[in-house]
Amino acid sequence: MSAAPLLPVLPGTVSADGRPATLGVMGGGQLGRMFVHAAQRLGYFTTVLDPDPHSPAGYVSHHFIQTAYDDADGLAQLAAQCDAITTEFENVPAQALTALAATRPVAPGAAAVAIAQDRIAEKDHFVACAGISGVSCAPFAVIDSAAAVEAVPDALLPGILKTARLGYDGKGQMRIRTREELLAAWTALKQVPCVLEQLLPLKAECSVLVARGWDGSIVSFPPQRNVHVDGILAVTHAYASNMSSALAVQALAATKSIADHVGYVGILCVEFFVIDDGSEHGALVVNEMAPRPHNSGHYTLDACDVSQFDLQVHAMAGLPLPQPRQHSPAIMLNLLGDLWFDAQGKEHTPDWQAVLALPGAHLHLYGKLHARAGRKMGHLNITGADVAGVQATARKAAAILGLPGLEDH
Ligand code: ATP
Ligand code: MG
């Protein structure tokens, strides 16, 4: 899958027909916005394609194409304007990426994105990679018929039923205890293809980001520990003592094999569970992969010498991939729309004055004009000279904003 003749796309260059070197992104959410910032910092022009006229990335991009992701004219415009194209969310139709790849380097490619779009294909991929890394996914069964419900082994109960496609932030998931509940849950999910996963005893969750180039070279960030509240990421702890070093090494190796096995190009995040298997530190299980930058990697913007978005730019454009260095311990606090409402449901502005007075607090708001409960509005990175200081500042910020997720950690 080499796009060698068209790469590298050097920043700041102008083509013979007068077009500045331009990078494109499918999707205009906050991940697209931070990608645009990174690309522009290097001197690229940018184009964003998104159906929403008020997309966070569309607001800050040089060019914005407002069409559906599968609109042939929109895709043709994107290909005409851009020297290389990436994606910021996994539900872009894989066919659209295939169409773009006919004329432009597209990273990640359609095959990798198609795997991440479908939990069944994703689990098959993880099982195949487990042969290399020794880290597999949760025991599971595909639920696509009443017969499949009947055939579910008792060992998978209690479990979590997840739609194979289009789930995020815990949506499209139901916890079930019995076979009867499984049938009812599958019916409630409209009998679309699903996977049933065994409910695992989680000790912790973590994720790993790697960037892989067109030549197969690979660099990585250290694993980060994640705390979810109500199925949505709330807090990321990014410092060396956040998990056992043996597990960190294993998570990194598993992520690399998951990227290599699909010939991945771009930035990839793999989420893991640390399960309680009776051992001191627990055991790793792969949860899912995201073919794009990830919420749990936002700390890299302020705590590392290159961010996950910088590496997304480098990888797609065929630039060298420097090994990132984390220069500060960090904690990332996710800022959901709930913060914009008081106990009576009245809208207010969170106390940014108090937060911005904290040393090492880096506020990132995504330019979303309307807050809603559960909507990702921004994040707050806390950096500092040492872990204890970062934890203390994060607790202060959480207290000011009324944020959950730090209580037990
Ligand atoms: P994302 O926003 O990360 O894409 P998602 O909706 O795809 O989320 P998952 O990552 O599959 O959902 O699950 C959300 C959360 O639910 C996990 O982070 C974990 O806390 C919990 N969870 C999921 N699967 C299991 C499992 N098999 N056993 C125990 N807990 C689980
Ligand atoms: Mg997840």
GROMACS .gro file of C-alpha atoms and ligand atoms in nm:
model
  441
    1MET     CA    1   0.000   0.000   0.000
    2SER     CA    2   0.276   0.241  -0.088
    3ALA     CA    3   0.187   0.587  -0.207
    4ALA     CA    4   0.557   0.659  -0.258
    5PRO     CA    5   0.547   0.867  -0.579
    6LEU     CA    6   0.331   1.133  -0.411
    7LEU     CA    7   0.523   1.140  -0.082
    8PRO     CA    8   0.658   1.309   0.112
    9VAL     CA    9   0.428   1.609   0.107
   10LEU     CA   10   0.669   1.879   0.218
   11PRO     CA   11   0.517   2.162   0.420
   12GLY     CA   12   0.535   2.513   0.283
   13THR     CA   13   0.579   2.405  -0.079
   14VAL     CA   14   0.364   2.524  -0.372
   15SER     CA   15   0.274   2.305  -0.669
   16ALA     CA   16   0.329   2.406  -1.032
   17ASP     CA   17  -0.034   2.516  -1.057
   18GLY     CA   18   0.006   2.747  -0.756
   19ARG     CA   19  -0.159   2.529  -0.490
   20PRO     CA   20   0.006   2.528  -0.146
   21ALA     CA   21   0.081   2.189   0.012
   22THR     CA   22  -0.254   2.093   0.166
   23LEU     CA   23  -0.361   1.816   0.404
   24GLY     CA   24  -0.722   1.701   0.424
   25VAL     CA   25  -0.927   1.539   0.698
   26MET     CA   26  -1.254   1.350   0.683
   27GLY     CA   27  -1.455   1.474   0.980
   28GLY     CA   28  -1.472   1.810   1.151
   29GLY     CA   29  -1.492   1.727   1.522
   30GLN     CA   30  -1.246   1.823   1.792
   31LEU     CA   31  -0.993   1.565   1.675
   32GLY     CA   32  -1.004   1.720   1.329
   33ARG     CA   33  -0.964   2.065   1.482
   34MET     CA   34  -0.650   1.968   1.674
   35PHE     CA   35  -0.517   1.793   1.361
   36VAL     CA   36  -0.572   2.118   1.165
   37HIS     CA   37  -0.386   2.316   1.431
   38ALA     CA   38  -0.088   2.077   1.409
   39ALA     CA   39  -0.085   2.079   1.028
   40GLN     CA   40  -0.107   2.457   1.010
   41ARG     CA   41   0.171   2.501   1.262
   42LEU     CA   42   0.400   2.316   1.021
   43GLY     CA   43   0.288   2.541   0.735
   44TYR     CA   44   0.035   2.322   0.557
   45PHE     CA   45  -0.295   2.446   0.426
   46THR     CA   46  -0.589   2.233   0.536
   47THR     CA   47  -0.926   2.112   0.407
   48VAL     CA   48  -1.197   1.963   0.628
   49LEU     CA   49  -1.494   1.764   0.497
   50ASP     CA   50  -1.795   1.737   0.729
   51PRO     CA   51  -2.173   1.745   0.679
   52ASP     CA   52  -2.214   1.988   0.973
   53PRO     CA   53  -2.174   2.356   0.875
   54HIS     CA   54  -2.072   2.439   1.235
   55SER     CA   55  -1.797   2.181   1.284
   56PRO     CA   56  -1.513   2.265   1.527
   57ALA     CA   57  -1.248   2.184   1.264
   58GLY     CA   58  -1.435   2.360   0.985
   59TYR     CA   59  -1.414   2.686   1.181
   60VAL     CA   60  -1.032   2.682   1.184
   61SER     CA   61  -0.947   2.524   0.848
   62HIS     CA   62  -0.837   2.712   0.533
   63HIS     CA   63  -1.098   2.520   0.333
   64PHE     CA   64  -1.417   2.351   0.436
   65ILE     CA   65  -1.629   2.118   0.225
   66GLN     CA   66  -1.978   2.072   0.364
   67THR     CA   67  -2.110   1.746   0.221
   68ALA     CA   68  -2.196   1.396   0.335
   69TYR     CA   69  -1.898   1.163   0.377
   70ASP     CA   70  -2.007   0.958   0.077
   71ASP     CA   71  -2.087   1.252  -0.153
   72ALA     CA   72  -1.898   1.193  -0.480
   73ASP     CA   73  -1.858   1.565  -0.555
   74GLY     CA   74  -1.738   1.643  -0.203
   75LEU     CA   75  -1.483   1.361  -0.218
   76ALA     CA   76  -1.365   1.475  -0.563
   77GLN     CA   77  -1.314   1.829  -0.428
   78LEU     CA   78  -1.124   1.695  -0.128
   79ALA     CA   79  -0.895   1.489  -0.351
   80ALA     CA   80  -0.841   1.785  -0.584
   81GLN     CA   81  -0.746   2.020  -0.298
   82CYS     CA   82  -0.529   1.788  -0.090
   83ASP     CA   83  -0.192   1.618  -0.124
   84ALA     CA   84  -0.273   1.360   0.145
   85ILE     CA   85  -0.586   1.277   0.342
   86THR     CA   86  -0.658   1.139   0.689
   87THR     CA   87  -0.967   1.074   0.901
   88GLU     CA   88  -1.065   1.185   1.248
   89PHE     CA   89  -1.342   0.938   1.319
   90GLU     CA   90  -1.382   0.573   1.242
   91ASN     CA   91  -1.730   0.579   1.099
   92VAL     CA   92  -1.631   0.743   0.772
   93PRO     CA   93  -1.752   0.498   0.504
   94ALA     CA   94  -1.457   0.278   0.413
   95GLN     CA   95  -1.561   0.307   0.045
   96ALA     CA   96  -1.505   0.683   0.062
   97LEU     CA   97  -1.146   0.624   0.178
   98THR     CA   98  -1.098   0.369  -0.100
   99ALA     CA   99  -1.224   0.622  -0.357
  100LEU     CA  100  -0.988   0.892  -0.225
  101ALA     CA  101  -0.698   0.647  -0.223
  102ALA     CA  102  -0.730   0.603  -0.600
  103THR     CA  103  -0.558   0.939  -0.646
  104ARG     CA  104  -0.415   1.046  -0.308
  105PRO     CA  105  -0.225   0.894  -0.017
  106VAL     CA  106  -0.486   0.814   0.248
  107ALA     CA  107  -0.374   0.725   0.600
  108PRO     CA  108  -0.504   0.525   0.774
  109GLY     CA  109  -0.624   0.315   0.482
  110ALA     CA  110  -0.974   0.180   0.425
  111ALA     CA  111  -0.885  -0.174   0.536
  112ALA     CA  112  -0.769  -0.066   0.883
  113VAL     CA  113  -1.062   0.170   0.930
  114ALA     CA  114  -1.306  -0.102   0.821
  115ILE     CA  115  -1.169  -0.330   1.094
  116ALA     CA  116  -1.212  -0.062   1.361
  117GLN     CA  117  -1.569   0.004   1.242
  118ASP     CA  118  -1.685  -0.347   1.310
  119ARG     CA  119  -1.634  -0.510   1.649
  120ILE     CA  120  -1.656  -0.856   1.491
  121ALA     CA  121  -1.376  -0.786   1.240
  122GLU     CA  122  -1.184  -0.607   1.516
  123LYS     CA  123  -1.201  -0.905   1.749
  124ASP     CA  124  -1.091  -1.140   1.470
  125HIS     CA  125  -0.794  -0.909   1.416
  126PHE     CA  126  -0.710  -0.908   1.788
  127VAL     CA  127  -0.731  -1.287   1.806
  128ALA     CA  128  -0.496  -1.314   1.507
  129CYS     CA  129  -0.250  -1.071   1.674
  130ALA     CA  130  -0.271  -1.250   2.008
  131GLY     CA  131  -0.070  -1.528   1.849
  132ILE     CA  132   0.220  -1.281   1.829
  133SER     CA  133   0.177  -1.064   2.137
  134GLY     CA  134   0.007  -1.302   2.378
  135VAL     CA  135  -0.256  -1.039   2.462
  136SER     CA  136  -0.608  -1.122   2.346
  137CYS     CA  137  -0.953  -0.969   2.377
  138ALA     CA  138  -1.236  -1.059   2.617
  139PRO     CA  139  -1.403  -1.396   2.554
  140PHE     CA  140  -1.693  -1.319   2.318
  141ALA     CA  141  -1.962  -1.457   2.089
  142VAL     CA  142  -2.117  -1.305   1.777
  143ILE     CA  143  -2.491  -1.249   1.827
  144ASP     CA  144  -2.665  -1.233   1.490
  145SER     CA  145  -2.960  -1.471   1.532
  146ALA     CA  146  -3.191  -1.618   1.795
  147ALA     CA  147  -2.997  -1.942   1.751
  148ALA     CA  148  -2.676  -1.758   1.841
  149VAL     CA  149  -2.843  -1.637   2.163
  150GLU     CA  150  -2.934  -1.998   2.247
  151ALA     CA  151  -2.583  -2.118   2.171
  152VAL     CA  152  -2.406  -1.866   2.396
  153PRO     CA  153  -2.186  -2.053   2.645
  154ASP     CA  154  -2.282  -1.994   3.010
  155ALA     CA  155  -1.925  -1.872   3.071
  156LEU     CA  156  -2.007  -1.548   2.882
  157LEU     CA  157  -2.277  -1.455   3.134
  158PRO     CA  158  -2.298  -1.201   3.284
  159GLY     CA  159  -2.179  -1.002   2.986
  160ILE     CA  160  -2.198  -0.683   2.786
  161LEU     CA  161  -2.385  -0.686   2.457
  162LYS     CA  162  -2.233  -0.435   2.212
  163THR     CA  163  -2.356  -0.347   1.865
  164ALA     CA  164  -2.095  -0.450   1.608
  165ARG     CA  165  -2.110  -0.109   1.444
  166LEU     CA  166  -2.155   0.257   1.541
  167GLY     CA  167  -2.101   0.237   1.918
  168TYR     CA  168  -1.908   0.505   2.107
  169ASP     CA  169  -1.887   0.644   2.460
  170GLY     CA  170  -2.073   0.339   2.589
  171LYS     CA  171  -2.365   0.389   2.347
  172GLY     CA  172  -2.503   0.075   2.183
  173GLN     CA  173  -2.412  -0.136   2.487
  174MET     CA  174  -2.623  -0.322   2.739
  175ARG     CA  175  -2.519  -0.519   3.044
  176ILE     CA  176  -2.699  -0.852   3.079
  177ARG     CA  177  -2.701  -1.124   3.341
  178THR     CA  178  -2.908  -1.407   3.192
  179ARG     CA  179  -2.994  -1.559   2.855
  180GLU     CA  180  -3.344  -1.407   2.882
  181GLU     CA  181  -3.195  -1.062   2.937
  182LEU     CA  182  -2.962  -1.124   2.644
  183LEU     CA  183  -3.254  -1.189   2.410
  184ALA     CA  184  -3.439  -0.884   2.542
  185ALA     CA  185  -3.128  -0.666   2.504
  186TRP     CA  186  -3.061  -0.789   2.151
  187THR     CA  187  -3.425  -0.710   2.063
  188ALA     CA  188  -3.389  -0.363   2.222
  189LEU     CA  189  -3.081  -0.311   2.002
  190LYS     CA  190  -3.306  -0.388   1.701
  191GLN     CA  191  -3.144  -0.729   1.643
  192VAL     CA  192  -2.851  -0.575   1.457
  193PRO     CA  193  -2.530  -0.784   1.456
  194CYS     CA  194  -2.371  -0.763   1.802
  195VAL     CA  195  -2.096  -0.915   2.009
  196LEU     CA  196  -2.152  -1.044   2.359
  197GLU     CA  197  -1.844  -0.999   2.575
  198GLN     CA  198  -1.789  -1.161   2.909
  199LEU     CA  199  -1.812  -0.898   3.185
  200LEU     CA  200  -1.455  -0.882   3.312
  201PRO     CA  201  -1.336  -0.784   3.662
  202LEU     CA  202  -1.153  -0.463   3.576
  203LYS     CA  203  -0.872  -0.337   3.796
  204ALA     CA  204  -0.793  -0.051   3.559
  205GLU     CA  205  -0.800   0.062   3.198
  206CYS     CA  206  -0.520   0.193   2.983
  207SER     CA  207  -0.442   0.282   2.624
  208VAL     CA  208  -0.141   0.305   2.396
  209LEU     CA  209  -0.079   0.535   2.101
  210VAL     CA  210   0.160   0.445   1.823
  211ALA     CA  211   0.236   0.617   1.494
  212ARG     CA  212   0.338   0.400   1.199
  213GLY     CA  213   0.481   0.530   0.874
  214TRP     CA  214   0.443   0.424   0.510
  215ASP     CA  215   0.777   0.243   0.545
  216GLY     CA  216   0.661   0.044   0.848
  217SER     CA  217   0.866   0.245   1.099
  218ILE     CA  218   0.687   0.284   1.429
  219VAL     CA  219   0.712   0.517   1.732
  220SER     CA  220   0.508   0.519   2.049
  221PHE     CA  221   0.391   0.715   2.348
  222PRO     CA  222   0.408   0.552   2.692
  223PRO     CA  223   0.083   0.383   2.802
  224GLN     CA  224  -0.165   0.601   2.985
  225ARG     CA  225  -0.416   0.494   3.250
  226ASN     CA  226  -0.777   0.594   3.190
  227VAL     CA  227  -1.072   0.636   3.423
  228HIS     CA  228  -1.419   0.618   3.269
  229VAL     CA  229  -1.736   0.753   3.428
  230ASP     CA  230  -2.068   0.637   3.282
  231GLY     CA  231  -1.890   0.481   2.982
  232ILE     CA  232  -1.710   0.806   2.887
  233LEU     CA  233  -1.345   0.884   2.945
  234ALA     CA  234  -1.317   1.121   3.242
  235VAL     CA  235  -0.948   1.124   3.342
  236THR     CA  236  -0.618   1.015   3.189
  237HIS     CA  237  -0.313   0.965   3.410
  238ALA     CA  238   0.006   0.999   3.208
  239TYR     CA  239   0.316   0.931   3.415
  240ALA     CA  240   0.550   0.639   3.461
  241SER     CA  241   0.404   0.513   3.790
  242ASN     CA  242   0.050   0.488   3.648
  243MET     CA  243   0.079   0.111   3.593
  244SER     CA  244   0.325  -0.176   3.635
  245SER     CA  245   0.617  -0.150   3.395
  246ALA     CA  246   0.580  -0.514   3.289
  247LEU     CA  247   0.221  -0.449   3.178
  248ALA     CA  248   0.327  -0.128   3.006
  249VAL     CA  249   0.589  -0.316   2.800
  250GLN     CA  250   0.332  -0.582   2.710
  251ALA     CA  251   0.069  -0.324   2.610
  252LEU     CA  252   0.318  -0.149   2.386
  253ALA     CA  253   0.422  -0.473   2.215
  254ALA     CA  254   0.057  -0.573   2.163
  255THR     CA  255  -0.026  -0.234   2.011
  256LYS     CA  256   0.267  -0.257   1.773
  257SER     CA  257   0.161  -0.601   1.655
  258ILE     CA  258  -0.197  -0.476   1.602
  259ALA     CA  259  -0.063  -0.191   1.386
  260ASP     CA  260   0.190  -0.403   1.196
  261HIS     CA  261  -0.052  -0.685   1.121
  262VAL     CA  262  -0.284  -0.456   0.923
  263GLY     CA  263  -0.002  -0.252   0.762
  264TYR     CA  264  -0.135   0.051   0.947
  265VAL     CA  265  -0.024   0.402   0.847
  266GLY     CA  266  -0.102   0.692   1.080
  267ILE     CA  267  -0.174   0.731   1.449
  268LEU     CA  268  -0.346   0.437   1.619
  269CYS     CA  269  -0.484   0.405   1.971
  270VAL     CA  270  -0.546   0.067   2.133
  271GLU     CA  271  -0.749   0.050   2.454
  272PHE     CA  272  -0.681  -0.221   2.711
  273PHE     CA  273  -0.840  -0.355   3.025
  274VAL     CA  274  -0.626  -0.458   3.320
  275ILE     CA  275  -0.823  -0.743   3.471
  276ASP     CA  276  -0.801  -0.888   3.816
  277ASP     CA  277  -0.666  -1.241   3.764
  278GLY     CA  278  -0.545  -1.279   4.121
  279SER     CA  279  -0.192  -1.165   4.039
  280GLU     CA  280  -0.043  -0.852   4.197
  281HIS     CA  281  -0.069  -0.629   3.889
  282GLY     CA  282  -0.344  -0.804   3.693
  283ALA     CA  283  -0.346  -0.915   3.328
  284LEU     CA  284  -0.398  -0.729   3.003
  285VAL     CA  285  -0.694  -0.774   2.769
  286VAL     CA  286  -0.736  -0.576   2.445
  287ASN     CA  287  -1.060  -0.379   2.433
  288GLU     CA  288  -1.074  -0.188   2.106
  289MET     CA  289  -0.876   0.018   1.860
  290ALA     CA  290  -0.929   0.368   1.723
  291PRO     CA  291  -0.777   0.446   1.381
  292ARG     CA  292  -0.710   0.808   1.473
  293PRO     CA  293  -0.591   1.028   1.757
  294HIS     CA  294  -0.769   0.948   2.081
  295ASN     CA  295  -0.916   1.137   2.373
  296SER     CA  296  -0.673   0.958   2.604
  297GLY     CA  297  -0.381   1.105   2.405
  298HIS     CA  298  -0.477   1.469   2.450
  299TYR     CA  299  -0.221   1.508   2.728
  300THR     CA  300   0.050   1.477   2.460
  301LEU     CA  301  -0.036   1.832   2.348
  302ASP     CA  302   0.122   1.980   2.661
  303ALA     CA  303   0.332   1.702   2.814
  304CYS     CA  304   0.530   1.573   2.516
  305ASP     CA  305   0.769   1.728   2.266
  306VAL     CA  306   0.549   1.607   1.978
  307SER     CA  307   0.176   1.547   2.016
  308GLN     CA  308  -0.042   1.271   1.878
  309PHE     CA  309  -0.168   1.524   1.621
  310ASP     CA  310   0.186   1.615   1.513
  311LEU     CA  311   0.255   1.247   1.451
  312GLN     CA  312  -0.072   1.209   1.259
  313VAL     CA  313   0.054   1.487   1.028
  314HIS     CA  314   0.401   1.338   0.996
  315ALA     CA  315   0.274   0.987   0.924
  316MET     CA  316   0.021   1.079   0.655
  317ALA     CA  317   0.258   1.322   0.482
  318GLY     CA  318   0.544   1.074   0.471
  319LEU     CA  319   0.765   1.285   0.700
  320PRO     CA  320   1.008   1.125   0.946
  321LEU     CA  321   0.855   0.991   1.269
  322PRO     CA  322   1.057   1.113   1.567
  323GLN     CA  323   1.024   0.910   1.886
  324PRO     CA  324   0.820   1.134   2.119
  325ARG     CA  325   0.955   1.230   2.458
  326GLN     CA  326   0.726   1.303   2.749
  327HIS     CA  327   0.886   1.590   2.936
  328SER     CA  328   0.626   1.633   3.215
  329PRO     CA  329   0.397   1.407   3.409
  330ALA     CA  330   0.038   1.493   3.321
  331ILE     CA  331  -0.326   1.439   3.405
  332MET     CA  332  -0.600   1.511   3.152
  333LEU     CA  333  -0.948   1.599   3.271
  334ASN     CA  334  -1.224   1.569   3.013
  335LEU     CA  335  -1.467   1.862   3.010
  336LEU     CA  336  -1.816   1.740   2.923
  337GLY     CA  337  -2.117   1.962   2.861
  338ASP     CA  338  -2.256   1.877   3.207
  339LEU     CA  339  -2.017   2.137   3.351
  340TRP     CA  340  -2.208   2.413   3.178
  341PHE     CA  341  -2.520   2.348   3.389
  342ASP     CA  342  -2.578   2.410   3.759
  343ALA     CA  343  -2.775   2.181   3.992
  344GLN     CA  344  -3.100   2.348   3.881
  345GLY     CA  345  -3.018   2.284   3.514
  346LYS     CA  346  -2.948   2.652   3.449
  347GLU     CA  347  -2.668   2.719   3.199
  348HIS     CA  348  -2.355   2.897   3.324
  349THR     CA  349  -1.990   2.936   3.227
  350PRO     CA  350  -1.750   2.716   3.426
  351ASP     CA  351  -1.508   2.913   3.646
  352TRP     CA  352  -1.223   2.938   3.394
  353GLN     CA  353  -1.069   3.229   3.585
  354ALA     CA  354  -0.998   3.005   3.882
  355VAL     CA  355  -0.881   2.716   3.664
  356LEU     CA  356  -0.648   2.931   3.455
  357ALA     CA  357  -0.485   3.066   3.770
  358LEU     CA  358  -0.354   2.715   3.849
  359PRO     CA  359   0.012   2.667   3.750
  360GLY     CA  360   0.046   2.399   3.482
  361ALA     CA  361  -0.321   2.410   3.377
  362HIS     CA  362  -0.371   2.408   2.999
  363LEU     CA  363  -0.729   2.464   2.887
  364HIS     CA  364  -0.841   2.337   2.546
  365LEU     CA  365  -1.195   2.424   2.436
  366TYR     CA  366  -1.320   2.294   2.104
  367GLY     CA  367  -1.529   2.588   1.985
  368LYS     CA  368  -1.862   2.408   2.030
  369LEU     CA  369  -2.129   2.672   2.070
  370HIS     CA  370  -2.387   2.465   2.257
  371ALA     CA  371  -2.324   2.253   2.564
  372ARG     CA  372  -2.518   1.930   2.619
  373ALA     CA  373  -2.482   1.668   2.890
  374GLY     CA  374  -2.217   1.417   2.782
  375ARG     CA  375  -2.094   1.633   2.491
  376LYS     CA  376  -1.715   1.665   2.473
  377MET     CA  377  -1.661   2.041   2.499
  378GLY     CA  378  -1.291   2.046   2.581
  379HIS     CA  379  -1.023   1.910   2.809
  380LEU     CA  380  -0.786   2.039   3.072
  381ASN     CA  381  -0.427   1.917   3.079
  382ILE     CA  382  -0.237   1.954   3.403
  383THR     CA  383   0.141   1.934   3.381
  384GLY     CA  384   0.405   1.992   3.646
  385ALA     CA  385   0.752   1.907   3.766
  386ASP     CA  386   0.647   1.595   3.959
  387VAL     CA  387   0.358   1.351   3.986
  388ALA     CA  388   0.249   1.459   4.336
  389GLY     CA  389   0.226   1.821   4.223
  390VAL     CA  390   0.028   1.731   3.913
  391GLN     CA  391  -0.213   1.521   4.120
  392ALA     CA  392  -0.261   1.804   4.369
  393THR     CA  393  -0.332   2.057   4.094
  394ALA     CA  394  -0.568   1.817   3.917
  395ARG     CA  395  -0.763   1.771   4.241
  396LYS     CA  396  -0.790   2.149   4.279
  397ALA     CA  397  -0.913   2.187   3.921
  398ALA     CA  398  -1.163   1.904   3.966
  399ALA     CA  399  -1.293   2.067   4.286
  400ILE     CA  400  -1.333   2.405   4.114
  401LEU     CA  401  -1.520   2.253   3.821
  402GLY     CA  402  -1.708   1.980   4.009
  403LEU     CA  403  -1.549   1.705   3.797
  404PRO     CA  404  -1.581   1.332   3.872
  405GLY     CA  405  -1.322   1.061   3.824
  406LEU     CA  406  -1.038   1.159   4.058
  407GLU     CA  407  -1.193   1.042   4.385
  408ASP     CA  408  -1.034   0.699   4.407
  409HIS     CA  409  -0.715   0.772   4.222
  410ATP     P1  410  -1.532   0.442   2.315
  410ATP     O1  411  -1.589   0.576   2.342
  410ATP     O2  412  -1.402   0.418   2.389
  410ATP     O3  413  -1.526   0.402   2.171
  410ATP     P2  414  -1.727   0.234   2.338
  410ATP     O4  415  -1.865   0.283   2.343
  410ATP     O5  416  -1.675   0.180   2.210
  410ATP     O6  417  -1.630   0.344   2.391
  410ATP     P3  418  -1.610   0.026   2.503
  410ATP     O7  419  -1.474   0.084   2.504
  410ATP     O8  420  -1.628  -0.106   2.438
  410ATP     O9  421  -1.719   0.125   2.446
  410ATP    O10  422  -1.667   0.017   2.653
  410ATP     C1  423  -1.686   0.135   2.731
  410ATP     C2  424  -1.646   0.105   2.874
  410ATP    O11  425  -1.730   0.000   2.930
  410ATP     C3  426  -1.504   0.052   2.888
  410ATP    O12  427  -1.409   0.156   2.888
  410ATP     C4  428  -1.515  -0.025   3.019
  410ATP    O13  429  -1.513   0.066   3.130
  410ATP     C5  430  -1.654  -0.087   3.014
  410ATP     N1  431  -1.648  -0.222   2.952
  410ATP     C6  432  -1.657  -0.250   2.819
  410ATP     N2  433  -1.646  -0.381   2.794
  410ATP     C7  434  -1.629  -0.442   2.914
  410ATP     C8  435  -1.611  -0.579   2.956
  410ATP     N3  436  -1.611  -0.681   2.869
  410ATP     N4  437  -1.598  -0.602   3.089
  410ATP     C9  438  -1.601  -0.501   3.180
  410ATP     N5  439  -1.616  -0.370   3.145
  410ATP    C10  440  -1.630  -0.339   3.016
  411MG      MG  441  -1.372   0.236   2.443
   0.00000   0.00000   0.00000
